[in-house]
Amino acid sequence: MKKVFTILLFLVCVLAYTQEKKTNWSFEFENINFETALLEIENKTNYKFYFLKDWLDQKQITASFKDENLETILDEIFKETTINYFIRDQRIILTQNSVIYNKLPESFYRNQSISSETNTQEASAPIFTDDQSKSASNSITTVKIGKANKNSNKTTYSVSGVVKNKTTGEPIPNLGVLVKEKNLSAITDDNGFYEIKLPAGIFLIETSALGVQSIKTRVVVYNDGELNLQLQEDHQLLDEVVVNAEADKNVEKVITGVTKIEIEGIKNIPLVLGERDILKVATTMPGITKTGEGSSGYNVRGGKEDQNLILLDNAVIYNPVHFFGIFSALNPFTSGEANIYKGSIPSQFGGRLSSVFDIKTRDANTNKVSGEASLGPVTGNLMIETPIVKEKSALMVGARASYSDWILKKLEEENLKNSEATFYDVITKYNHRFSEKDNIKATAYFSKDRFSITSDSLYSYNNLLFSAEWNHNYNDKTEGSLYVSQSNYEFNIEYNENENRDFELGYDISETDIKYLMNHNLNSKHDLQYGLSGKLYSVLPGNQKPLGDDSIVERFSVPREKGIETALFLSDNFEINDKFSLEAGLRYSWYAFLGETQQRTYEDGKPKNEETVVDTLNYGNNEIAKSYGGPEFRVSSRYFLKPDLSVKASFNSTYQYIHMLSNNTTVSPIDTWKLSDLNIKPQKAWMASLGVYKNFDENTYELSIEGYYKKSKDILDFKVGAELFLNEHVETEVLQGLGKAYGVEFLLKKDEGRLNGWVGYSYSRSFFKLDSQHAEERVNNGAYFPSNYDKPHNFNLVSNYRLTKRYSFSANFVYQTGRPVTFPVGEYEYQDAKYVYYSNRNQYRIPDYFRLDLGLNIEGNHKIKKLAHSFWNISVYNVLGRNNPYSVFFVTDSGEIKAYKSSIFAIPVPTITYNLKF
């Protein structure tokens, strides 16, 4: 009997071993779907699959397995899916996202209540959902994220995706993605991309943005995964003057001195001749001013007009205005938003001392044909966008033109009838999304102005640019962008005074840029941004050529200049703790002035003129004549005193290798640019700022008070009576000196309610110092003197009052201290000739500037299903008819010096504009 028992025990063990022994299999899958692959496995083995067909992707499988066990085969097949499997006897049970556990956790029976909180102590613990809780609110969709992994030791997972407009297919930037129970949030970037870190578990994700419908989505987080959202527009009338989905960022953002403007929110602000203008709205913010109404430049925190880097889709635009700054050269229908950095300049930007205007066009509609049009008293505007491949690619074209020429020809006044003033601009953008990881965008832009102030001259200038970008998400933590652009600006002046002395003057500058930018989320504490950039400058300083066959004017051209500028940059947004964050950046820039060129050398310690020339050096094509460079530090920090109150501080240092040449008081379209060379050094500056930021009443009110101090050196200025155009040796006409600026800026904004808008005030000073041991290079005895744009007091009030859903009133009030001027204060005789004696430079000021604008906005009805949405804008610019002087000039009449002032808009200017959106 004992032997029989032993034999039976042996047979049982052999049978058990045989059942447990894993059999290896070989398969060849060639471009077949998941279901076919599973059926093939069933036919070749003794296993049976259990699953729902809806879980299986439709993509094809191509794989080869030779003598592999079943687990290895299934792991490889389901590697890129959300499918898990569980093998029990001869059955293979598939699950979507979740894992089947062969035992329950010990705490399961002790706690029957279902909690939405996550067990963070055990990263791989199972997640249990309650079907009753899901049915309690049927309007909330439940989405499972990622693929559970029992062996995972991660405590948080990445939930990321792209948010798009359901109607247009465009990405939705600046939208808040919130998880309130965890007090976590993320903001979508310009491509609609967001990322938020969550532990495993069940959470409610909410979206929040003005003008976009808010939704709630329940997510079950198993692992890293995607949650892409499509949201409808909210067609209710917005109460806001500026659409801002980042109200709390006033307090939370680490960087200082950033102004954000979205074009959709400025349509109610009354502006001259009814033109929406993102740049004019920028001048209502503290710290951003213009020298006068007829100026085409901008002064930011006491900086010169040439110290602002103005970008349109990452391409430099040298002259962003039409007709001496009265109109913007940026089409409002194609513009999306502008981020203006006047304090903390991110390390990816360089080449200018004072600010960066980063202006983006919006993406074209990938779902349907749509457009926008407007008709005003002087200009007309049309924008059309159409899908190329639905939900993937689209093209947008915008065109705007003035018909002032046609109006002038109908006037009876002979001088006006013979004058000319016209402009137009065209922009086109193509955007294509290949996948959730890759997209490209390309923009082309052209603008042209022609005007004739006198009968003998015709002025024209134009901008031409092209830009392209490729954006790629490498993984949940890393994304990169490649930018390539080409920019060109040129002007021409035609003189037709005398048939045999007619001639044409010309100038042009172009630059080619390339930049690669990487963003990497290192961990929950560190966000890195790094990359490199390079640009090639080409400048034709001026040429002169005869106009017509009979002209006796000789051809002349100043030799072309070339320069190259490169940079490496790195920044880290470091969250030190819950209260204190630091963004530290370093940029190293290097510049070289290239041949072919001739460069003079002058005697040391003496003025640069014809008498002090020592030698003339010749450099071959692309040979380095002179190089400059150095580190640029970009550091900013934020500390929370309270959740809605923070203190921020920053320090920036910058280099600028290009200079504007202008001896006018205000910037004009015929000013030229000059590269740093052997005799003209690059400009350098540093600025420190400190501010307090506070939000009130659940972010309804935003308050900021920020002070700054800036020092600069090698700032370009000019000798009295300098000849700059067609001058081969400009260094003999210029001076380089010191600059300083300081100020305090106050801004109070209200973005909600019937009455909304902002109040801005700044006290700022800006000074230059031109000192030398030689009198001809010394100004005001070497002491600091106010710059041409030094305006201590600047006050702006922008308000909008919504009377009903369709009617609203708007107002804009501006006050500024008059800018400095130099006056003649006497006369004297010398060798029987009379001469005028002038005051110290910029010793006096023109009268203060103030202006009130009023507007009435009439919206069409707000039915969603209608052919088009429309609104009327009726406004009056300069309601009080204030004769604000643009400039002051002096004329000698009968031996007496008389002062006169000129103004651009000395009377009220009424405007009616009709806008249509379809």
mmCIF file of N, CA, C and O in Angstrom, residues 309 311 314-316 318 349-352 485 510-515 532-538 562-567 587 590-592 594 657-658 675:
data_model
loop_
_atom_site.group_PDB
_atom_site.id
_atom_site.type_symbol
_atom_site.label_atom_id
_atom_site.label_comp_id
_atom_site.label_asym_id
_atom_site.label_seq_id
_atom_site.Cartn_x
_atom_site.Cartn_y
_atom_site.Cartn_z
ATOM 1 N N LEU A 309 12.564 95.255 -28.862
ATOM 2 C CA LEU A 309 12.527 94.160 -29.824
ATOM 3 C C LEU A 309 11.061 93.833 -30.099
ATOM 4 O O LEU A 309 10.364 93.284 -29.244
ATOM 5 N N LEU A 311 8.452 91.692 -32.148
ATOM 6 C CA LEU A 311 8.391 90.430 -32.876
ATOM 7 C C LEU A 311 6.968 90.136 -33.318
ATOM 8 O O LEU A 311 6.026 90.278 -32.529
ATOM 9 N N ASN A 314 7.670 85.690 -34.007
ATOM 10 C CA ASN A 314 9.108 85.443 -33.831
ATOM 11 C C ASN A 314 9.987 86.100 -34.884
ATOM 12 O O ASN A 314 11.208 85.911 -34.871
ATOM 13 N N ALA A 315 9.422 86.885 -35.790
ATOM 14 C CA ALA A 315 10.212 87.623 -36.773
ATOM 15 C C ALA A 315 10.222 89.097 -36.394
ATOM 16 O O ALA A 315 9.196 89.658 -36.003
ATOM 17 N N VAL A 316 11.380 89.743 -36.530
ATOM 18 C CA VAL A 316 11.512 91.154 -36.160
ATOM 19 C C VAL A 316 10.756 92.021 -37.161
ATOM 20 O O VAL A 316 10.876 91.841 -38.375
ATOM 21 N N TYR A 318 10.586 95.984 -38.027
ATOM 22 C CA TYR A 318 11.327 97.206 -37.696
ATOM 23 C C TYR A 318 10.421 98.433 -37.596
ATOM 24 O O TYR A 318 10.716 99.355 -36.838
ATOM 25 N N PHE A 349 15.246 85.768 -25.138
ATOM 26 C CA PHE A 349 15.217 86.992 -25.927
ATOM 27 C C PHE A 349 16.464 87.829 -25.652
ATOM 28 O O PHE A 349 16.942 87.910 -24.521
ATOM 29 N N GLY A 350 16.952 88.494 -26.691
ATOM 30 C CA GLY A 350 18.102 89.366 -26.532
ATOM 31 C C GLY A 350 18.224 90.317 -27.702
ATOM 32 O O GLY A 350 17.433 90.297 -28.643
ATOM 33 N N GLY A 351 19.236 91.179 -27.628
ATOM 34 C CA GLY A 351 19.492 92.108 -28.719
ATOM 35 C C GLY A 351 18.914 93.487 -28.525
ATOM 36 O O GLY A 351 19.160 94.375 -29.347
ATOM 37 N N ARG A 352 18.118 93.706 -27.460
ATOM 38 C CA ARG A 352 17.583 95.031 -27.147
ATOM 39 C C ARG A 352 17.671 95.255 -25.639
ATOM 40 O O ARG A 352 17.602 94.317 -24.847
ATOM 41 N N SER A 485 13.306 82.700 -39.384
ATOM 42 C CA SER A 485 12.620 83.904 -39.857
ATOM 43 C C SER A 485 13.543 84.755 -40.720
ATOM 44 O O SER A 485 14.773 84.673 -40.608
ATOM 45 N N SER A 510 18.069 94.015 -43.470
ATOM 46 C CA SER A 510 17.450 92.691 -43.393
ATOM 47 C C SER A 510 18.197 91.860 -42.367
ATOM 48 O O SER A 510 19.376 92.095 -42.087
ATOM 49 N N GLU A 511 17.490 90.908 -41.790
ATOM 50 C CA GLU A 511 18.133 89.982 -40.872
ATOM 51 C C GLU A 511 17.485 88.612 -41.000
ATOM 52 O O GLU A 511 16.280 88.482 -41.215
ATOM 53 N N THR A 512 18.322 87.596 -40.881
ATOM 54 C CA THR A 512 17.885 86.205 -40.928
ATOM 55 C C THR A 512 18.153 85.580 -39.567
ATOM 56 O O THR A 512 19.273 85.660 -39.060
ATOM 57 N N ASP A 513 17.107 84.995 -38.974
ATOM 58 C CA ASP A 513 17.211 84.469 -37.616
ATOM 59 C C ASP A 513 16.908 82.985 -37.586
ATOM 60 O O ASP A 513 16.052 82.486 -38.332
ATOM 61 N N ILE A 514 17.567 82.288 -36.673
ATOM 62 C CA ILE A 514 17.244 80.894 -36.378
ATOM 63 C C ILE A 514 17.398 80.688 -34.876
ATOM 64 O O ILE A 514 18.337 81.214 -34.258
ATOM 65 N N LYS A 515 16.455 79.954 -34.290
ATOM 66 C CA LYS A 515 16.507 79.706 -32.841
ATOM 67 C C LYS A 515 15.918 78.339 -32.551
ATOM 68 O O LYS A 515 14.912 77.948 -33.141
ATOM 69 N N LEU A 532 19.643 77.839 -28.212
ATOM 70 C CA LEU A 532 20.632 78.684 -28.865
ATOM 71 C C LEU A 532 19.985 79.416 -30.020
ATOM 72 O O LEU A 532 18.954 78.993 -30.549
ATOM 73 N N SER A 533 20.583 80.529 -30.409
ATOM 74 C CA SER A 533 20.021 81.342 -31.485
ATOM 75 C C SER A 533 21.155 82.012 -32.251
ATOM 76 O O SER A 533 22.273 82.159 -31.751
ATOM 77 N N GLY A 534 20.842 82.422 -33.456
ATOM 78 C CA GLY A 534 21.802 83.149 -34.277
ATOM 79 C C GLY A 534 21.076 84.004 -35.296
ATOM 80 O O GLY A 534 19.962 83.675 -35.725
ATOM 81 N N LYS A 535 21.680 85.130 -35.649
ATOM 82 C CA LYS A 535 21.086 85.995 -36.666
ATOM 83 C C LYS A 535 22.183 86.652 -37.487
ATOM 84 O O LYS A 535 23.284 86.924 -36.995
ATOM 85 N N LEU A 536 21.853 86.895 -38.742
ATOM 86 C CA LEU A 536 22.766 87.553 -39.665
ATOM 87 C C LEU A 536 22.146 88.862 -40.113
ATOM 88 O O LEU A 536 21.029 88.884 -40.655
ATOM 89 N N TYR A 537 22.855 89.976 -39.868
ATOM 90 C CA TYR A 537 22.394 91.305 -40.284
ATOM 91 C C TYR A 537 22.999 91.661 -41.639
ATOM 92 O O TYR A 537 24.164 91.350 -41.912
ATOM 93 N N SER A 538 22.231 92.373 -42.444
ATOM 94 C CA SER A 538 22.732 92.957 -43.686
ATOM 95 C C SER A 538 22.096 94.330 -43.839
ATOM 96 O O SER A 538 20.866 94.448 -43.890
ATOM 97 N N LYS A 562 27.655 94.087 -42.701
ATOM 98 C CA LYS A 562 27.198 92.770 -42.276
ATOM 99 C C LYS A 562 27.638 92.509 -40.844
ATOM 100 O O LYS A 562 28.709 92.942 -40.419
ATOM 101 N N GLY A 563 26.797 91.784 -40.133
ATOM 102 C CA GLY A 563 27.139 91.396 -38.773
ATOM 103 C C GLY A 563 26.447 90.104 -38.401
ATOM 104 O O GLY A 563 25.394 89.758 -38.963
ATOM 105 N N ILE A 564 27.021 89.387 -37.456
ATOM 106 C CA ILE A 564 26.425 88.142 -36.983
ATOM 107 C C ILE A 564 26.303 88.203 -35.460
ATOM 108 O O ILE A 564 27.207 88.697 -34.783
ATOM 109 N N GLU A 565 25.176 87.737 -34.952
ATOM 110 C CA GLU A 565 24.928 87.740 -33.507
ATOM 111 C C GLU A 565 24.453 86.355 -33.098
ATOM 112 O O GLU A 565 23.515 85.809 -33.691
ATOM 113 N N THR A 566 25.087 85.764 -32.106
ATOM 114 C CA THR A 566 24.729 84.432 -31.631
ATOM 115 C C THR A 566 24.541 84.470 -30.117
ATOM 116 O O THR A 566 25.032 85.375 -29.435
ATOM 117 N N ALA A 567 23.845 83.468 -29.609
ATOM 118 C CA ALA A 567 23.613 83.423 -28.166
ATOM 119 C C ALA A 567 23.301 82.003 -27.721
ATOM 120 O O ALA A 567 22.698 81.210 -28.459
ATOM 121 N N ARG A 587 22.255 84.286 -20.220
ATOM 122 C CA ARG A 587 22.366 84.343 -21.668
ATOM 123 C C ARG A 587 23.763 84.849 -22.002
ATOM 124 O O ARG A 587 24.199 85.873 -21.448
ATOM 125 N N TRP A 590 27.233 86.887 -28.354
ATOM 126 C CA TRP A 590 28.488 87.220 -29.036
ATOM 127 C C TRP A 590 28.141 87.806 -30.397
ATOM 128 O O TRP A 590 27.255 87.325 -31.104
ATOM 129 N N TYR A 591 28.845 88.883 -30.743
ATOM 130 C CA TYR A 591 28.566 89.603 -31.980
ATOM 131 C C TYR A 591 29.869 89.880 -32.717
ATOM 132 O O TYR A 591 30.910 90.129 -32.092
ATOM 133 N N ALA A 592 29.797 89.828 -34.054
ATOM 134 C CA ALA A 592 30.968 90.145 -34.871
ATOM 135 C C ALA A 592 30.535 91.013 -36.048
ATOM 136 O O ALA A 592 29.537 90.720 -36.723
ATOM 137 N N LEU A 594 31.348 92.071 -39.702
ATOM 138 C CA LEU A 594 32.010 91.311 -40.754
ATOM 139 C C LEU A 594 32.352 92.181 -41.963
ATOM 140 O O LEU A 594 31.660 93.162 -42.266
ATOM 141 N N TYR A 657 23.487 95.376 -30.056
ATOM 142 C CA TYR A 657 24.562 95.548 -31.034
ATOM 143 C C TYR A 657 24.149 96.364 -32.252
ATOM 144 O O TYR A 657 24.923 96.496 -33.197
ATOM 145 N N ILE A 658 22.951 96.926 -32.247
ATOM 146 C CA ILE A 658 22.448 97.690 -33.378
ATOM 147 C C ILE A 658 21.855 98.995 -32.851
ATOM 148 O O ILE A 658 21.274 99.033 -31.760
ATOM 149 N N LEU A 675 25.035 99.172 -37.488
ATOM 150 C CA LEU A 675 25.621 98.082 -36.717
ATOM 151 C C LEU A 675 26.829 98.576 -35.914
ATOM 152 O O LEU A 675 27.540 99.489 -36.335
#
